[in-house]
CSV table of C-alpha atoms in Angstrom, one decimal:
chain,number,residue,atom,x,y,z
A,1,MET,CA,236.5,134.7,149.8
A,2,SER,CA,233.2,135.8,148.4
A,3,PRO,CA,232.3,139.4,147.9
A,4,LEU,CA,230.0,141.0,150.5
A,5,ILE,CA,226.6,141.7,149.1
A,6,VAL,CA,225.6,145.2,150.2
A,7,ALA,CA,222.7,145.5,152.6
A,8,ALA,CA,219.6,146.9,151.0
A,9,VAL,CA,217.5,149.7,152.5
A,10,VAL,CA,214.1,150.8,151.5
A,11,ALA,CA,215.1,153.6,149.1
A,12,SER,CA,218.5,152.6,147.9
A,13,GLY,CA,219.9,150.5,145.0
A,14,LEU,CA,222.6,147.9,145.1
A,15,ALA,CA,226.3,148.5,145.0
A,16,THR,CA,228.4,146.9,142.3
A,17,VAL,CA,230.2,143.8,143.3
A,18,THR,CA,231.8,140.9,141.4
A,19,ALA,CA,229.6,137.8,141.1
A,20,PRO,CA,231.1,134.2,141.2
A,21,ALA,CA,231.9,132.7,137.8
A,22,LYS,CA,229.6,129.8,138.3
A,23,ALA,CA,225.9,130.5,137.7
A,24,ALA,CA,223.8,128.9,140.4
A,25,ALA,CA,220.2,129.5,139.4
A,26,ASP,CA,219.6,126.1,137.9
A,27,ASP,CA,221.5,124.1,140.5
A,28,PRO,CA,219.3,121.1,141.5
A,29,ALA,CA,220.8,120.8,145.0
A,30,SER,CA,218.1,123.0,146.5
A,31,VAL,CA,214.5,121.9,147.1
A,32,LYS,CA,211.5,124.2,146.6
A,33,VAL,CA,208.4,123.6,148.6
A,34,SER,CA,205.0,125.4,148.5
A,35,LEU,CA,203.8,127.1,151.7
A,36,VAL,CA,200.6,129.2,151.1
A,37,ASN,CA,198.4,129.1,148.0
A,38,VAL,CA,197.7,132.4,146.5
A,39,THR,CA,193.9,131.9,147.0
A,40,SER,CA,194.4,131.5,150.8
A,41,VAL,CA,196.8,134.4,151.5
A,42,ARG,CA,194.2,136.6,153.2
A,43,LYS,CA,192.7,133.7,155.1
A,44,THR,CA,196.1,132.5,156.3
A,45,VAL,CA,197.2,136.0,157.5
A,46,GLN,CA,193.9,136.8,159.2
A,47,GLY,CA,194.0,133.4,161.0
A,48,TRP,CA,197.1,134.4,162.9
A,49,THR,CA,195.7,136.5,165.8
A,50,PRO,CA,197.8,138.2,168.5
A,51,ALA,CA,196.7,135.5,171.0
A,52,ARG,CA,197.7,132.7,168.5
A,53,PHE,CA,201.1,134.4,168.0
A,54,LYS,CA,201.8,134.4,171.7
A,55,ALA,CA,200.7,130.7,172.2
A,56,ALA,CA,203.0,129.4,169.5
A,57,LYS,CA,206.0,127.3,170.8
A,58,VAL,CA,209.6,127.8,169.7
A,59,ALA,CA,210.5,125.2,167.0
A,60,VAL,CA,213.5,123.6,168.5
A,61,ALA,CA,215.4,121.2,166.2
A,62,VAL,CA,214.0,117.6,166.0
A,63,PRO,CA,216.5,115.2,164.5
A,64,VAL,CA,215.7,112.2,162.3
A,65,LYS,CA,216.2,108.8,163.9
A,66,LYS,CA,219.3,108.3,161.8
A,67,VAL,CA,221.0,110.9,159.6
A,68,ARG,CA,221.1,109.6,156.0
A,69,ASN,CA,224.6,109.8,154.5
A,70,PRO,CA,225.9,112.8,156.5
A,71,GLY,CA,228.0,115.1,154.5
A,72,LEU,CA,231.6,116.2,155.0
A,73,PRO,CA,232.3,119.1,157.3
A,74,THR,CA,231.4,122.4,155.7
A,75,GLY,CA,234.2,124.3,157.4
A,76,ASP,CA,237.5,123.9,159.2
A,77,ALA,CA,237.2,124.0,163.0
A,78,SER,CA,241.0,124.4,163.4
A,79,GLY,CA,240.8,127.5,161.1
A,80,ILE,CA,238.9,129.7,163.6
A,81,GLY,CA,241.8,130.6,165.9
A,82,LYS,CA,241.8,133.8,167.8
A,83,VAL,CA,239.1,136.3,166.8
A,84,LYS,CA,240.1,139.9,166.6
A,85,GLY,CA,237.8,142.8,167.2
A,86,LYS,CA,235.0,143.5,169.6
A,87,ALA,CA,231.2,143.3,169.3
A,88,PRO,CA,229.6,146.4,167.8
A,89,ALA,CA,227.1,148.5,169.8
A,90,VAL,CA,223.5,147.8,169.1
A,91,ALA,CA,221.2,150.8,169.6
A,92,GLY,CA,217.7,149.7,168.8
A,93,MET,CA,216.5,146.6,166.8
A,94,PRO,CA,216.5,146.4,163.0
A,95,LYS,CA,213.1,146.5,161.4
A,96,THR,CA,214.2,143.4,159.4
A,97,ILE,CA,214.2,141.2,162.4
A,98,GLY,CA,211.0,139.3,163.2
A,99,ARG,CA,209.3,136.0,163.7
A,100,ILE,CA,207.8,133.4,161.4
A,101,PHE,CA,204.8,131.4,162.5
A,102,PHE,CA,203.6,128.1,161.1
A,103,THR,CA,201.8,124.9,161.8
A,104,ARG,CA,203.5,121.4,162.0
A,105,GLY,CA,201.6,118.3,162.9
A,106,GLY,CA,198.5,120.4,163.7
A,107,LYS,CA,200.4,122.6,166.3
A,108,ASP,CA,201.6,126.2,166.1
A,109,TYR,CA,205.3,127.0,166.2
A,110,THR,CA,207.5,130.0,165.8
A,111,CYS,CA,211.1,130.8,164.9
A,112,ALA,CA,213.1,134.0,164.6
A,113,ALA,CA,213.9,135.2,161.0
A,114,THR,CA,215.0,138.2,159.1
A,115,SER,CA,214.3,140.0,155.8
A,116,VAL,CA,217.2,139.7,153.4
A,117,MET,CA,218.1,141.6,150.3
A,118,GLY,CA,216.6,140.5,147.0
A,119,PRO,CA,215.6,142.2,143.7
A,120,GLU,CA,211.9,141.3,144.3
A,121,ARG,CA,212.1,142.6,147.9
A,122,ASP,CA,210.3,139.5,149.2
A,123,LEU,CA,213.0,137.3,150.8
A,124,VAL,CA,213.2,135.9,154.4
A,125,MET,CA,215.9,133.8,155.9
A,126,THR,CA,215.5,131.4,158.8
A,127,ALA,CA,216.5,127.9,159.9
A,128,GLY,CA,215.7,125.0,157.6
A,129,HIS,CA,213.8,123.1,160.2
A,130,CYS,CA,211.4,126.1,160.6
A,131,VAL,CA,210.3,125.6,157.0
A,132,TYR,CA,210.7,121.9,156.3
A,133,ASP,CA,210.0,119.0,158.8
A,134,VAL,CA,212.8,116.5,158.2
A,135,VAL,CA,211.0,113.9,160.4
A,136,GLY,CA,207.7,114.1,158.6
A,137,ARG,CA,209.4,114.8,155.3
A,138,ALA,CA,207.0,117.7,154.5
A,139,ALA,CA,206.9,121.5,154.4
A,140,VAL,CA,205.3,123.3,157.2
A,141,LYS,CA,201.9,124.9,156.7
A,142,SER,CA,200.3,128.3,157.0
A,143,LEU,CA,203.6,130.1,157.3
A,144,VAL,CA,203.7,133.9,157.9
A,145,PHE,CA,206.5,136.3,158.6
A,146,VAL,CA,206.0,139.2,161.0
A,147,PRO,CA,208.9,141.8,160.8
A,148,GLY,CA,209.3,143.8,164.0
A,149,TYR,CA,207.2,141.4,166.0
A,150,ASN,CA,207.0,142.4,169.6
A,151,ARG,CA,204.7,140.7,172.2
A,152,GLY,CA,202.0,139.8,169.7
A,153,GLN,CA,202.1,142.9,167.7
A,154,ALA,CA,202.8,143.2,164.0
A,155,PRO,CA,203.8,146.8,163.3
A,156,TYR,CA,204.8,146.4,159.7
A,157,GLY,CA,202.3,143.9,158.6
A,158,VAL,CA,202.0,140.1,158.2
A,159,TYR,CA,203.5,138.4,155.1
A,160,ALA,CA,202.3,134.9,154.0
A,161,GLY,CA,205.0,132.6,152.8
A,162,LYS,CA,204.9,131.8,149.1
A,163,ALA,CA,207.6,129.2,148.7
A,164,GLY,CA,210.4,127.8,150.8
A,165,TYR,CA,213.9,126.8,149.7
A,166,VAL,CA,216.0,124.3,151.6
A,167,TRP,CA,219.2,122.4,150.7
A,168,ASN,CA,218.7,118.7,149.8
A,169,ARG,CA,221.3,117.4,152.3
A,170,PHE,CA,219.0,118.8,154.9
A,171,SER,CA,215.6,117.9,153.5
A,172,LYS,CA,216.6,114.4,152.2
A,173,ASN,CA,219.3,113.4,154.7
A,174,GLY,CA,218.4,115.3,157.9
A,175,ASP,CA,221.9,116.9,158.0
A,176,PHE,CA,221.8,120.0,160.2
A,177,ASP,CA,225.1,121.2,158.8
A,178,PHE,CA,222.7,122.6,156.1
A,179,ASP,CA,219.9,123.8,158.4
A,180,VAL,CA,219.1,127.0,156.4
A,181,ALA,CA,216.0,128.1,154.5
A,182,PHE,CA,214.9,131.1,152.4
A,183,VAL,CA,211.3,132.0,152.0
A,184,SER,CA,209.7,134.2,149.4
A,185,VAL,CA,206.6,136.0,150.7
A,186,TYR,CA,203.5,137.5,149.2
A,187,ASP,CA,202.8,141.2,149.7
A,188,GLY,CA,201.8,141.9,153.3
A,189,LEU,CA,198.6,142.8,155.0
A,190,LYS,CA,198.4,145.1,158.0
A,191,ARG,CA,195.6,145.2,160.6
A,192,ASP,CA,193.9,148.6,160.9
A,193,GLY,CA,191.3,148.3,163.6
A,194,ASP,CA,188.8,145.7,162.4
A,195,ASP,CA,190.0,146.0,158.8
A,196,TRP,CA,193.1,144.9,156.9
A,197,THR,CA,195.0,147.1,154.5
A,198,ASP,CA,197.7,146.4,152.0
A,199,ALA,CA,201.2,146.5,153.5
A,200,GLY,CA,203.0,146.2,150.1
A,201,ARG,CA,206.3,144.4,149.5
A,202,LEU,CA,208.4,143.3,152.5
A,203,GLY,CA,211.6,145.0,151.4
A,204,ASP,CA,209.8,148.3,150.8
A,205,ALA,CA,208.4,148.2,154.3
A,206,VAL,CA,211.5,147.2,156.3
A,207,GLY,CA,214.4,146.8,153.9
A,208,GLY,CA,216.7,143.7,154.0
A,209,GLN,CA,220.0,142.6,155.5
A,210,GLY,CA,222.9,141.9,153.1
A,211,PHE,CA,224.1,138.4,152.4
A,212,THR,CA,227.5,136.8,152.2
A,213,TRP,CA,229.2,133.4,152.2
A,214,ASP,CA,232.7,131.8,152.2
A,215,GLN,CA,233.9,134.2,154.8
A,216,LYS,CA,236.6,133.3,157.3
A,217,ALA,CA,235.3,131.4,160.3
A,218,ALA,CA,237.0,133.8,162.8
A,219,GLN,CA,234.4,136.6,163.1
A,220,VAL,CA,232.7,138.7,165.6
A,221,TYR,CA,229.0,138.0,165.2
A,222,THR,CA,225.9,139.9,166.2
A,223,ALA,CA,222.9,137.6,166.5
A,224,PHE,CA,219.2,138.7,166.7
A,225,GLY,CA,216.3,136.7,168.1
A,226,TYR,CA,213.8,136.7,170.9
A,227,GLY,CA,213.8,136.5,174.7
A,228,SER,CA,211.5,134.7,177.0
A,229,ARG,CA,209.0,137.6,177.0
A,230,GLN,CA,208.5,137.6,173.3
A,231,ALA,CA,210.4,140.8,172.9
A,232,PRO,CA,213.3,141.1,170.4
A,233,GLY,CA,216.9,141.0,171.6
A,234,TYR,CA,220.4,140.4,170.6
A,235,CYS,CA,223.7,138.9,171.6
A,236,ALA,CA,227.2,139.3,170.2
A,237,GLY,CA,230.6,137.7,170.5
A,238,PRO,CA,233.6,136.0,168.8
A,239,SER,CA,233.0,132.8,167.0
A,240,THR,CA,234.1,129.4,168.3
A,241,ALA,CA,233.8,125.9,166.8
A,242,THR,CA,231.1,123.8,168.4
A,243,LYS,CA,231.6,120.1,169.0
A,244,PRO,CA,230.3,117.5,166.4
A,245,LEU,CA,226.8,116.4,167.1
A,246,PRO,CA,226.3,113.0,165.3
A,247,ARG,CA,222.6,113.0,166.3
A,248,TYR,CA,222.0,116.0,164.0
A,249,GLY,CA,224.6,115.0,161.4
A,250,VAL,CA,226.7,118.1,162.5
A,251,ASN,CA,230.4,117.9,161.8
A,252,PHE,CA,231.1,121.6,162.2
A,253,GLN,CA,229.0,124.6,163.2
A,254,ILE,CA,230.0,128.0,164.4
A,255,GLY,CA,228.7,129.4,167.7
A,256,PHE,CA,229.1,131.6,170.7
A,257,PRO,CA,227.3,132.0,174.1
A,258,CYS,CA,224.0,133.8,173.9
A,259,LYS,CA,221.5,134.8,176.5
A,260,LEU,CA,218.5,134.5,174.1
A,261,SER,CA,218.7,130.7,174.2
A,262,ASP,CA,215.9,128.9,172.2
A,263,GLY,CA,214.3,132.3,171.3
A,264,ALA,CA,217.2,132.9,168.9
A,265,ILE,CA,216.5,129.8,166.7
A,266,GLY,CA,216.1,130.9,163.1
A,267,GLY,CA,217.6,134.3,163.8
A,268,PRO,CA,220.6,135.7,161.7
A,269,LEU,CA,224.3,135.8,162.6
A,270,ILE,CA,225.5,139.1,161.1
A,271,ILE,CA,229.0,140.4,160.5
A,272,LYS,CA,230.1,144.0,160.0
A,273,TYR,CA,226.9,145.2,161.7
A,274,ASN,CA,226.4,148.9,161.4
A,275,ALA,CA,224.5,150.2,164.5
A,276,THR,CA,223.5,153.5,162.8
A,277,ARG,CA,222.0,151.9,159.7
A,278,ARG,CA,221.0,148.7,161.6
A,279,LEU,CA,222.3,146.7,158.7
A,280,GLY,CA,225.0,144.2,158.1
A,281,TYR,CA,225.8,141.0,156.2
A,282,VAL,CA,224.1,137.8,157.1
A,283,ASP,CA,226.7,135.0,157.4
A,284,GLY,CA,224.9,132.4,159.5
A,285,VAL,CA,221.6,131.4,161.0
A,286,VAL,CA,220.8,130.0,164.5
A,287,SER,CA,220.2,126.3,164.0
A,288,LEU,CA,220.8,124.7,167.4
A,289,VAL,CA,221.1,125.7,171.0
A,290,VAL,CA,223.8,123.5,172.7
A,291,ALA,CA,225.3,123.3,176.1
A,292,ALA,CA,229.1,123.2,176.7
A,293,ASP,CA,231.4,124.2,179.5
A,294,GLY,CA,228.5,125.2,181.7
A,295,LYS,CA,227.2,127.7,179.1
A,296,ARG,CA,224.5,127.7,176.4
A,297,TYR,CA,225.7,128.4,172.9
A,298,ILE,CA,223.8,129.3,169.7
A,299,SER,CA,225.1,127.4,166.7
A,300,SER,CA,225.0,128.0,163.0
A,301,PRO,CA,226.0,126.1,159.9
A,302,TYR,CA,229.1,127.5,158.1
A,303,PHE,CA,227.9,129.4,155.0
A,304,GLY,CA,229.9,128.0,152.1
A,305,TYR,CA,229.2,128.3,148.4
A,306,TRP,CA,226.1,126.0,148.8
A,307,ALA,CA,224.5,128.8,150.8
A,308,TYR,CA,225.0,131.2,148.0
A,309,VAL,CA,223.4,128.7,145.6
A,310,LEU,CA,220.4,128.4,147.9
A,311,TYR,CA,220.1,132.1,148.2
A,312,THR,CA,220.1,132.7,144.4
A,313,ASN,CA,217.7,129.8,143.8
A,314,ALA,CA,215.3,131.5,146.2
A,315,GLY,CA,215.5,134.7,144.2
A,316,GLY,CA,218.5,136.5,145.7
A,317,GLU,CA,220.8,138.2,143.3
A,318,VAL,CA,224.4,139.5,143.3
A,319,ALA,CA,224.6,143.0,141.7
A,320,GLU,CA,227.0,143.1,138.8
């Protein structure tokens, strides 16, 4: 099992944990894509008006015609078993939770996302298909992250995406067992009447959730995303194995029933969530919304060591 990486808050340092022996920073298995050029940051941010935010469609997963060389399962469905524990109380939404907005094929889309801990305080996590179009084989354009987004409002500013990081089994093969992305963002801008002011670094404004990997599959998760009225919400419950989905190359994902439905796509699955601090450890991301047994499930890839590699390549760091 990996160590849990402590969740960051605006004015705190990192706790000491033991890092894996293998260095991952130079691992070639992740793919970096550019999102917004530094010369167009202000133009990109100002182009996303409240009306445009509201009109964006949720970016549901679109599979390739044929998954290329689907990988082996990233977890063991039989290993989930009975989940112990109950869902934690949630009193208010974390400031880290928000939405990303972007264009794909000339149309505007949105996904849920969260700020995560990183030494540069500039990291966002979402689903891979919200950053890279596996059908068109290209990165999305004009991406921005809006923490605390609520019905068109951006209370903590708007942060343009600098670079996106996805796993090559997803970007090259279209395998949704690896449908995860991290995004580094530029310093934010905040609307002040008719003017825009500097919102500073993302992590300084809203903090960041912790990150972990290689945890047992039997967990009680708290997932955050958005409801049909564009307001943030959550669902929680014990993990269960979803059925293989060959169309998406999925051999094994973890899920549970969730009332948020498509609005949860891109949102985090968090373990050990602390309702007082509104922080926990990200151990999954909503990739798909699937139907089974008369219910709708949100579904996440299992975060193995590859997810840690992706995180560190994007600029995340384990404190030593």
